[in-house]
Amino acid sequence: MNETHEITNQTPSLGGSAFRDDPLLSHYATGYGNADMTELHQIGAFVRSAEAIDLARLANAEPPKLHTHDRHGRRIDRLEFHPAYHALMRRSAGWGLTGSVWERKEEAAAAGHVRRAIPFYMMAGLETGHLCPVTMTHASVAALLASPDLARSWVPRVVSRKYDSTIKAPGDKAGLTIGMGMTEKQGGTDVNANTTRAERAGKGIYRITGHKWFMSAPMCDAFLMLAQAPDGLSCFLVPRILPDGQPNGIQLQRLKDKLGNRSNASSEAEFHSAAAQIVGEEGAGVRTILEMVTLTRLDCAIASAGLMRASMSEVVHHARHRSAFGGPLIDKPLMVRVLADMAIDTAAATVLSFRLARAFDLAEQDEFEAAYARAMTPVVKYWVCKIAPPLIGEAMECLGGNGYTEDFVLARHYREAPVNSIWEGSGNVMALDLLRVYRRQPELFDMIIEQISDQLGRRAGATLDVLNAAFDLARSDEGAARLVIEQLAMAAAAAELYRLGAGRLADAFAETRLGGTWRMSYGMLDARFDAARILEALYPPEN
């Protein structure tokens, strides 16, 4: 008991289940077997548990430390992580986030990416930093498959669902993680400016000498890396430890001091004649590693949507339990419209991300889905990742001062949110990627816009006018690329909401977002739409 006052009107912890309480996730899991559903319920309960929340807090409060030398002055390049980080990695690997898509390929399953996206989305709402190596490990398989012999020796341990943080030769471990090294000081995104070189050493081995300005997850067992080979920029697999247990000439200079993503290590590194094997063909490095990058972009979108959903769950829960000015916040007309407006964007981001995952699942059998995956990956990544920071910032405001403190999860979510828009291609890079695809294969977008038009139905007219005008402008003005990518993303999100039968929710999104409407903040939803009903549908009240 406090000496000066009784503590009242403080919101209780959220609790519940991130799976059971999310109608959209339940929809995507329709038809799954008992084992899958049991696991999804376990994950949903875990991410809301006090244990999981504490693991996420500790993994970020105690970020990794780099030890370059031992006490005798010998080079060791070791990273020290809090046990909470390893606990999260074990969970995510065990639930298949590092490779379940590739297991299911052998079973000819048609829901690998969507099935994996559900737990990934939930874990992103808990702690996103550890998902960086999870994502790269999962996505690395797409690149490794360009070299079948290499894939045969590495992929089984990459997708094994085993997490092993010990520093040993890859062949001595049951589970492996894969990182990435692309950018350098002088080039950044312009990887063709890379100066790191790869020299042939015989027997399929190359020697890598140079540096990386950002090498993600340097504690991984190996790294996919770009370097200049005799025949041009190429992709290489560079193990951290050699088969004899000795270090492979990778020296970590320092760890980046980042705004967010603090549980995960990002490093500057130098390579001193490090042994490597080529992945794909010499001179095809960008094409090869883009197989990996495309999947990491999908994960960026799913993670951003998951962060928004977790933030919104906290805020809606708060509004239902916090009273001010004579009644619950949820009953205040302005507050409920702000929350419903945010909930609409969160739902749109979620269904658009899962629509892209579905396209990846169906691409091998369906020409249209393959076109959708190629053309819409930069679009989805751009828009979903762009809207996350301002939405989570608004969520913090709904909590007031509590939201701005590290005692509550929204502060960490807010620091985490920008990285997905920066990582694996910033906004401009995504917009330019869209234009590149459009100039090479305009017919892809004709197909996609036709489907969007069919799904929007009578609402398509003004939207198509805006889209066509934006594409016409971008043909001659590269600086208009963001107009195209944003309008296309919102049109595709609306189309997917209608395809799912979202009714008035889809109407609310379409009528307030499409057709070139400019919005600077949330709360602009007008009285035609029942804000309270939208919230109840997307965030069912606790029983």
mmCIF file of N, CA and C in Angstrom, residues 296-387:
data_model
loop_
_atom_site.group_PDB
_atom_site.id
_atom_site.type_symbol
_atom_site.label_atom_id
_atom_site.label_comp_id
_atom_site.label_asym_id
_atom_site.label_seq_id
_atom_site.Cartn_x
_atom_site.Cartn_y
_atom_site.Cartn_z
ATOM 1 N N THR A 296 13.723 -11.607 -47.782
ATOM 2 C CA THR A 296 13.884 -10.748 -46.609
ATOM 3 C C THR A 296 12.950 -9.545 -46.688
ATOM 4 N N ARG A 297 12.652 -9.079 -47.891
ATOM 5 C CA ARG A 297 11.712 -7.961 -48.042
ATOM 6 C C ARG A 297 10.302 -8.386 -47.634
ATOM 7 N N LEU A 298 9.917 -9.599 -47.967
ATOM 8 C CA LEU A 298 8.629 -10.108 -47.496
ATOM 9 C C LEU A 298 8.586 -10.105 -45.972
ATOM 10 N N ASP A 299 9.654 -10.574 -45.334
ATOM 11 C CA ASP A 299 9.696 -10.601 -43.879
ATOM 12 C C ASP A 299 9.655 -9.201 -43.274
ATOM 13 N N CYS A 300 10.277 -8.227 -43.947
ATOM 14 C CA CYS A 300 10.209 -6.848 -43.458
ATOM 15 C C CYS A 300 8.756 -6.394 -43.353
ATOM 16 N N ALA A 301 7.967 -6.697 -44.382
ATOM 17 C CA ALA A 301 6.564 -6.299 -44.372
ATOM 18 C C ALA A 301 5.787 -7.032 -43.291
ATOM 19 N N ILE A 302 5.982 -8.343 -43.188
ATOM 20 C CA ILE A 302 5.253 -9.116 -42.181
ATOM 21 C C ILE A 302 5.605 -8.635 -40.781
ATOM 22 N N ALA A 303 6.890 -8.375 -40.540
ATOM 23 C CA ALA A 303 7.316 -7.915 -39.217
ATOM 24 C C ALA A 303 6.730 -6.551 -38.886
ATOM 25 N N SER A 304 6.708 -5.644 -39.859
ATOM 26 C CA SER A 304 6.138 -4.321 -39.613
ATOM 27 C C SER A 304 4.646 -4.424 -39.305
ATOM 28 N N ALA A 305 3.944 -5.267 -40.050
ATOM 29 C CA ALA A 305 2.521 -5.475 -39.769
ATOM 30 C C ALA A 305 2.333 -6.075 -38.381
ATOM 31 N N GLY A 306 3.203 -7.020 -38.005
ATOM 32 C CA GLY A 306 3.127 -7.619 -36.674
ATOM 33 C C GLY A 306 3.384 -6.615 -35.570
ATOM 34 N N LEU A 307 4.342 -5.715 -35.787
ATOM 35 C CA LEU A 307 4.605 -4.646 -34.815
ATOM 36 C C LEU A 307 3.390 -3.739 -34.660
ATOM 37 N N MET A 308 2.751 -3.399 -35.780
ATOM 38 C CA MET A 308 1.560 -2.545 -35.711
ATOM 39 C C MET A 308 0.431 -3.248 -34.965
ATOM 40 N N ARG A 309 0.228 -4.518 -35.261
ATOM 41 C CA ARG A 309 -0.837 -5.262 -34.589
ATOM 42 C C ARG A 309 -0.583 -5.340 -33.088
ATOM 43 N N ALA A 310 0.651 -5.639 -32.685
ATOM 44 C CA ALA A 310 0.963 -5.725 -31.258
ATOM 45 C C ALA A 310 0.760 -4.382 -30.578
ATOM 46 N N SER A 311 1.170 -3.309 -31.231
ATOM 47 C CA SER A 311 1.004 -1.974 -30.664
ATOM 48 C C SER A 311 -0.475 -1.622 -30.531
ATOM 49 N N MET A 312 -1.239 -1.927 -31.563
ATOM 50 C CA MET A 312 -2.666 -1.639 -31.526
ATOM 51 C C MET A 312 -3.388 -2.472 -30.464
ATOM 52 N N SER A 313 -2.966 -3.711 -30.283
ATOM 53 C CA SER A 313 -3.579 -4.544 -29.242
ATOM 54 C C SER A 313 -3.385 -3.917 -27.869
ATOM 55 N N GLU A 314 -2.187 -3.397 -27.627
ATOM 56 C CA GLU A 314 -1.915 -2.721 -26.359
ATOM 57 C C GLU A 314 -2.802 -1.482 -26.192
ATOM 58 N N VAL A 315 -2.940 -0.715 -27.253
ATOM 59 C CA VAL A 315 -3.654 0.557 -27.176
ATOM 60 C C VAL A 315 -5.151 0.339 -27.010
ATOM 61 N N VAL A 316 -5.730 -0.586 -27.767
ATOM 62 C CA VAL A 316 -7.157 -0.848 -27.635
ATOM 63 C C VAL A 316 -7.456 -1.389 -26.239
ATOM 64 N N HIS A 317 -6.605 -2.279 -25.744
ATOM 65 C CA HIS A 317 -6.753 -2.809 -24.379
ATOM 66 C C HIS A 317 -6.707 -1.665 -23.364
ATOM 67 N N HIS A 318 -5.761 -0.758 -23.534
ATOM 68 C CA HIS A 318 -5.642 0.398 -22.645
ATOM 69 C C HIS A 318 -6.920 1.236 -22.673
ATOM 70 N N ALA A 319 -7.433 1.519 -23.863
ATOM 71 C CA ALA A 319 -8.616 2.369 -23.985
ATOM 72 C C ALA A 319 -9.847 1.736 -23.347
ATOM 73 N N ARG A 320 -9.892 0.415 -23.314
ATOM 74 C CA ARG A 320 -11.029 -0.271 -22.696
ATOM 75 C C ARG A 320 -10.959 -0.263 -21.175
ATOM 76 N N HIS A 321 -9.756 -0.104 -20.631
ATOM 77 C CA HIS A 321 -9.600 -0.198 -19.179
ATOM 78 C C HIS A 321 -9.262 1.119 -18.498
ATOM 79 N N ARG A 322 -8.950 2.118 -19.259
ATOM 80 C CA ARG A 322 -8.552 3.410 -18.701
ATOM 81 C C ARG A 322 -9.726 4.387 -18.801
ATOM 82 N N SER A 323 -10.029 5.049 -17.694
ATOM 83 C CA SER A 323 -11.109 6.027 -17.670
ATOM 84 C C SER A 323 -10.553 7.434 -17.580
ATOM 85 N N ALA A 324 -11.236 8.369 -18.209
ATOM 86 C CA ALA A 324 -10.857 9.784 -18.148
ATOM 87 C C ALA A 324 -12.086 10.637 -18.447
ATOM 88 N N PHE A 325 -12.199 11.727 -17.739
ATOM 89 C CA PHE A 325 -13.296 12.667 -17.982
ATOM 90 C C PHE A 325 -14.660 11.989 -17.936
ATOM 91 N N GLY A 326 -14.806 11.105 -16.940
ATOM 92 C CA GLY A 326 -16.122 10.557 -16.658
ATOM 93 C C GLY A 326 -16.475 9.248 -17.311
ATOM 94 N N GLY A 327 -15.542 8.601 -18.023
ATOM 95 C CA GLY A 327 -15.877 7.320 -18.634
ATOM 96 C C GLY A 327 -14.693 6.686 -19.330
ATOM 97 N N PRO A 328 -14.841 5.434 -19.774
ATOM 98 C CA PRO A 328 -13.734 4.742 -20.454
ATOM 99 C C PRO A 328 -13.309 5.489 -21.718
ATOM 100 N N LEU A 329 -12.010 5.461 -21.983
ATOM 101 C CA LEU A 329 -11.501 6.121 -23.194
ATOM 102 C C LEU A 329 -12.156 5.575 -24.451
ATOM 103 N N ILE A 330 -12.460 4.285 -24.452
ATOM 104 C CA ILE A 330 -13.002 3.644 -25.645
ATOM 105 C C ILE A 330 -14.364 4.231 -26.029
ATOM 106 N N ASP A 331 -15.034 4.876 -25.061
ATOM 107 C CA ASP A 331 -16.352 5.456 -25.330
ATOM 108 C C ASP A 331 -16.276 6.909 -25.784
ATOM 109 N N LYS A 332 -15.082 7.484 -25.820
ATOM 110 C CA LYS A 332 -14.940 8.877 -26.245
ATOM 111 C C LYS A 332 -14.955 8.939 -27.779
ATOM 112 N N PRO A 333 -15.822 9.727 -28.366
ATOM 113 C CA PRO A 333 -15.973 9.727 -29.830
ATOM 114 C C PRO A 333 -14.675 9.965 -30.594
ATOM 115 N N LEU A 334 -13.842 10.898 -30.147
ATOM 116 C CA LEU A 334 -12.621 11.180 -30.886
ATOM 117 C C LEU A 334 -11.615 10.044 -30.730
ATOM 118 N N MET A 335 -11.505 9.513 -29.515
ATOM 119 C CA MET A 335 -10.561 8.411 -29.301
ATOM 120 C C MET A 335 -10.948 7.191 -30.121
ATOM 121 N N VAL A 336 -12.210 6.838 -30.148
ATOM 122 C CA VAL A 336 -12.600 5.633 -30.868
ATOM 123 C C VAL A 336 -12.389 5.800 -32.368
ATOM 124 N N ARG A 337 -12.525 7.031 -32.867
ATOM 125 C CA ARG A 337 -12.270 7.224 -34.299
ATOM 126 C C ARG A 337 -10.782 7.162 -34.618
ATOM 127 N N VAL A 338 -9.970 7.690 -33.722
ATOM 128 C CA VAL A 338 -8.522 7.575 -33.916
ATOM 129 C C VAL A 338 -8.125 6.096 -33.937
ATOM 130 N N LEU A 339 -8.611 5.334 -32.968
ATOM 131 C CA LEU A 339 -8.246 3.920 -32.881
ATOM 132 C C LEU A 339 -8.757 3.135 -34.082
ATOM 133 N N ALA A 340 -9.991 3.409 -34.494
ATOM 134 C CA ALA A 340 -10.534 2.684 -35.646
ATOM 135 C C ALA A 340 -9.762 3.024 -36.913
ATOM 136 N N ASP A 341 -9.390 4.281 -37.067
ATOM 137 C CA ASP A 341 -8.608 4.703 -38.232
ATOM 138 C C ASP A 341 -7.269 3.965 -38.270
ATOM 139 N N MET A 342 -6.624 3.849 -37.109
ATOM 140 C CA MET A 342 -5.360 3.113 -37.029
ATOM 141 C C MET A 342 -5.575 1.624 -37.276
ATOM 142 N N ALA A 343 -6.667 1.097 -36.751
ATOM 143 C CA ALA A 343 -6.953 -0.328 -36.920
ATOM 144 C C ALA A 343 -7.157 -0.673 -38.395
ATOM 145 N N ILE A 344 -7.745 0.246 -39.139
ATOM 146 C CA ILE A 344 -7.970 0.018 -40.571
ATOM 147 C C ILE A 344 -6.633 -0.117 -41.292
ATOM 148 N N ASP A 345 -5.695 0.784 -41.029
ATOM 149 C CA ASP A 345 -4.374 0.677 -41.664
ATOM 150 C C ASP A 345 -3.658 -0.596 -41.253
ATOM 151 N N THR A 346 -3.766 -0.950 -39.967
ATOM 152 C CA THR A 346 -3.101 -2.168 -39.491
ATOM 153 C C THR A 346 -3.662 -3.397 -40.192
ATOM 154 N N ALA A 347 -4.977 -3.458 -40.328
ATOM 155 C CA ALA A 347 -5.591 -4.588 -41.033
ATOM 156 C C ALA A 347 -5.175 -4.602 -42.501
ATOM 157 N N ALA A 348 -5.147 -3.438 -43.138
ATOM 158 C CA ALA A 348 -4.752 -3.372 -44.550
ATOM 159 C C ALA A 348 -3.313 -3.823 -44.736
ATOM 160 N N ALA A 349 -2.424 -3.386 -43.832
ATOM 161 C CA ALA A 349 -1.019 -3.804 -43.908
ATOM 162 C C ALA A 349 -0.887 -5.310 -43.725
ATOM 163 N N THR A 350 -1.693 -5.860 -42.825
ATOM 164 C CA THR A 350 -1.639 -7.302 -42.561
ATOM 165 C C THR A 350 -2.101 -8.103 -43.777
ATOM 166 N N VAL A 351 -3.258 -7.753 -44.322
ATOM 167 C CA VAL A 351 -3.779 -8.559 -45.436
ATOM 168 C C VAL A 351 -2.918 -8.387 -46.677
ATOM 169 N N LEU A 352 -2.321 -7.212 -46.869
ATOM 170 C CA LEU A 352 -1.445 -7.023 -48.026
ATOM 171 C C LEU A 352 -0.171 -7.853 -47.889
ATOM 172 N N SER A 353 0.380 -7.912 -46.682
ATOM 173 C CA SER A 353 1.579 -8.728 -46.452
ATOM 174 C C SER A 353 1.291 -10.206 -46.657
ATOM 175 N N PHE A 354 0.153 -10.658 -46.147
ATOM 176 C CA PHE A 354 -0.202 -12.068 -46.313
ATOM 177 C C PHE A 354 -0.589 -12.373 -47.766
ATOM 178 N N ARG A 355 -1.128 -11.390 -48.461
ATOM 179 C CA ARG A 355 -1.403 -11.589 -49.897
ATOM 180 C C ARG A 355 -0.102 -11.844 -50.650
ATOM 181 N N LEU A 356 0.950 -11.104 -50.292
ATOM 182 C CA LEU A 356 2.241 -11.317 -50.941
ATOM 183 C C LEU A 356 2.796 -12.690 -50.586
ATOM 184 N N ALA A 357 2.667 -13.098 -49.328
ATOM 185 C CA ALA A 357 3.123 -14.439 -48.932
ATOM 186 C C ALA A 357 2.388 -15.511 -49.731
ATOM 187 N N ARG A 358 1.095 -15.304 -49.937
ATOM 188 C CA ARG A 358 0.316 -16.261 -50.738
ATOM 189 C C ARG A 358 0.827 -16.326 -52.171
ATOM 190 N N ALA A 359 1.210 -15.178 -52.711
ATOM 191 C CA ALA A 359 1.751 -15.169 -54.074
ATOM 192 C C ALA A 359 3.040 -15.982 -54.151
ATOM 193 N N PHE A 360 3.887 -15.875 -53.133
ATOM 194 C CA PHE A 360 5.114 -16.672 -53.104
ATOM 195 C C PHE A 360 4.790 -18.163 -53.064
ATOM 196 N N ASP A 361 3.748 -18.527 -52.315
ATOM 197 C CA ASP A 361 3.375 -19.940 -52.223
ATOM 198 C C ASP A 361 2.893 -20.500 -53.554
ATOM 199 N N LEU A 362 2.199 -19.670 -54.330
ATOM 200 C CA LEU A 362 1.552 -20.154 -55.550
ATOM 201 C C LEU A 362 2.348 -19.871 -56.821
ATOM 202 N N ALA A 363 3.484 -19.168 -56.681
ATOM 203 C CA ALA A 363 4.202 -18.671 -57.857
ATOM 204 C C ALA A 363 4.660 -19.784 -58.797
ATOM 205 N N GLU A 364 5.037 -20.938 -58.254
ATOM 206 C CA GLU A 364 5.562 -22.001 -59.101
ATOM 207 C C GLU A 364 4.471 -22.625 -59.977
ATOM 208 N N GLN A 365 3.212 -22.548 -59.532
ATOM 209 C CA GLN A 365 2.134 -23.183 -60.286
ATOM 210 C C GLN A 365 1.273 -22.197 -61.054
ATOM 211 N N ASP A 366 1.404 -20.898 -60.762
ATOM 212 C CA ASP A 366 0.461 -19.921 -61.301
ATOM 213 C C ASP A 366 1.229 -18.724 -61.861
ATOM 214 N N GLU A 367 1.075 -18.486 -63.150
ATOM 215 C CA GLU A 367 1.812 -17.404 -63.801
ATOM 216 C C GLU A 367 1.445 -16.035 -63.223
ATOM 217 N N PHE A 368 0.160 -15.841 -62.932
ATOM 218 C CA PHE A 368 -0.247 -14.549 -62.378
ATOM 219 C C PHE A 368 0.370 -14.336 -61.003
ATOM 220 N N GLU A 369 0.382 -15.373 -60.162
ATOM 221 C CA GLU A 369 0.942 -15.229 -58.816
ATOM 222 C C GLU A 369 2.444 -14.967 -58.876
ATOM 223 N N ALA A 370 3.123 -15.571 -59.836
ATOM 224 C CA ALA A 370 4.551 -15.284 -60.017
ATOM 225 C C ALA A 370 4.752 -13.822 -60.394
ATOM 226 N N ALA A 371 3.880 -13.307 -61.269
ATOM 227 C CA ALA A 371 3.960 -11.894 -61.650
ATOM 228 C C ALA A 371 3.687 -10.997 -60.446
ATOM 229 N N TYR A 372 2.705 -11.376 -59.646
ATOM 230 C CA TYR A 372 2.365 -10.586 -58.463
ATOM 231 C C TYR A 372 3.543 -10.539 -57.491
ATOM 232 N N ALA A 373 4.171 -11.693 -57.260
ATOM 233 C CA ALA A 373 5.306 -11.736 -56.329
ATOM 234 C C ALA A 373 6.448 -10.849 -56.816
ATOM 235 N N ARG A 374 6.741 -10.886 -58.114
ATOM 236 C CA ARG A 374 7.851 -10.082 -58.641
ATOM 237 C C ARG A 374 7.534 -8.594 -58.612
ATOM 238 N N ALA A 375 6.346 -8.240 -59.071
ATOM 239 C CA ALA A 375 6.017 -6.828 -59.202
ATOM 240 C C ALA A 375 5.654 -6.177 -57.881
ATOM 241 N N MET A 376 5.020 -6.923 -56.980
ATOM 242 C CA MET A 376 4.456 -6.310 -55.784
ATOM 243 C C MET A 376 5.344 -6.392 -54.545
ATOM 244 N N THR A 377 6.430 -7.163 -54.592
ATOM 245 C CA THR A 377 7.300 -7.226 -53.412
ATOM 246 C C THR A 377 7.814 -5.841 -53.010
ATOM 247 N N PRO A 378 8.386 -5.042 -53.915
ATOM 248 C CA PRO A 378 8.821 -3.709 -53.488
ATOM 249 C C PRO A 378 7.666 -2.812 -53.066
ATOM 250 N N VAL A 379 6.500 -3.000 -53.679
ATOM 251 C CA VAL A 379 5.333 -2.183 -53.353
ATOM 252 C C VAL A 379 4.867 -2.447 -51.925
ATOM 253 N N VAL A 380 4.718 -3.725 -51.587
ATOM 254 C CA VAL A 380 4.253 -4.106 -50.257
ATOM 255 C C VAL A 380 5.285 -3.710 -49.203
ATOM 256 N N LYS A 381 6.543 -3.996 -49.479
ATOM 257 C CA LYS A 381 7.602 -3.646 -48.531
ATOM 258 C C LYS A 381 7.622 -2.143 -48.281
ATOM 259 N N TYR A 382 7.508 -1.359 -49.343
ATOM 260 C CA TYR A 382 7.529 0.101 -49.222
ATOM 261 C C TYR A 382 6.416 0.586 -48.300
ATOM 262 N N TRP A 383 5.168 0.244 -48.636
ATOM 263 C CA TRP A 383 4.040 0.878 -47.953
ATOM 264 C C TRP A 383 3.877 0.370 -46.520
ATOM 265 N N VAL A 384 3.943 -0.941 -46.328
ATOM 266 C CA VAL A 384 3.729 -1.488 -44.989
ATOM 267 C C VAL A 384 4.802 -0.983 -44.022
ATOM 268 N N CYS A 385 6.056 -0.987 -44.467
ATOM 269 C CA CYS A 385 7.138 -0.549 -43.586
ATOM 270 C C CYS A 385 7.107 0.965 -43.368
ATOM 271 N N LYS A 386 6.611 1.720 -44.349
ATOM 272 C CA LYS A 386 6.537 3.176 -44.226
ATOM 273 C C LYS A 386 5.493 3.627 -43.210
ATOM 274 N N ILE A 387 4.365 2.921 -43.148
ATOM 275 C CA ILE A 387 3.299 3.396 -42.267
ATOM 276 C C ILE A 387 3.490 2.961 -40.821
#
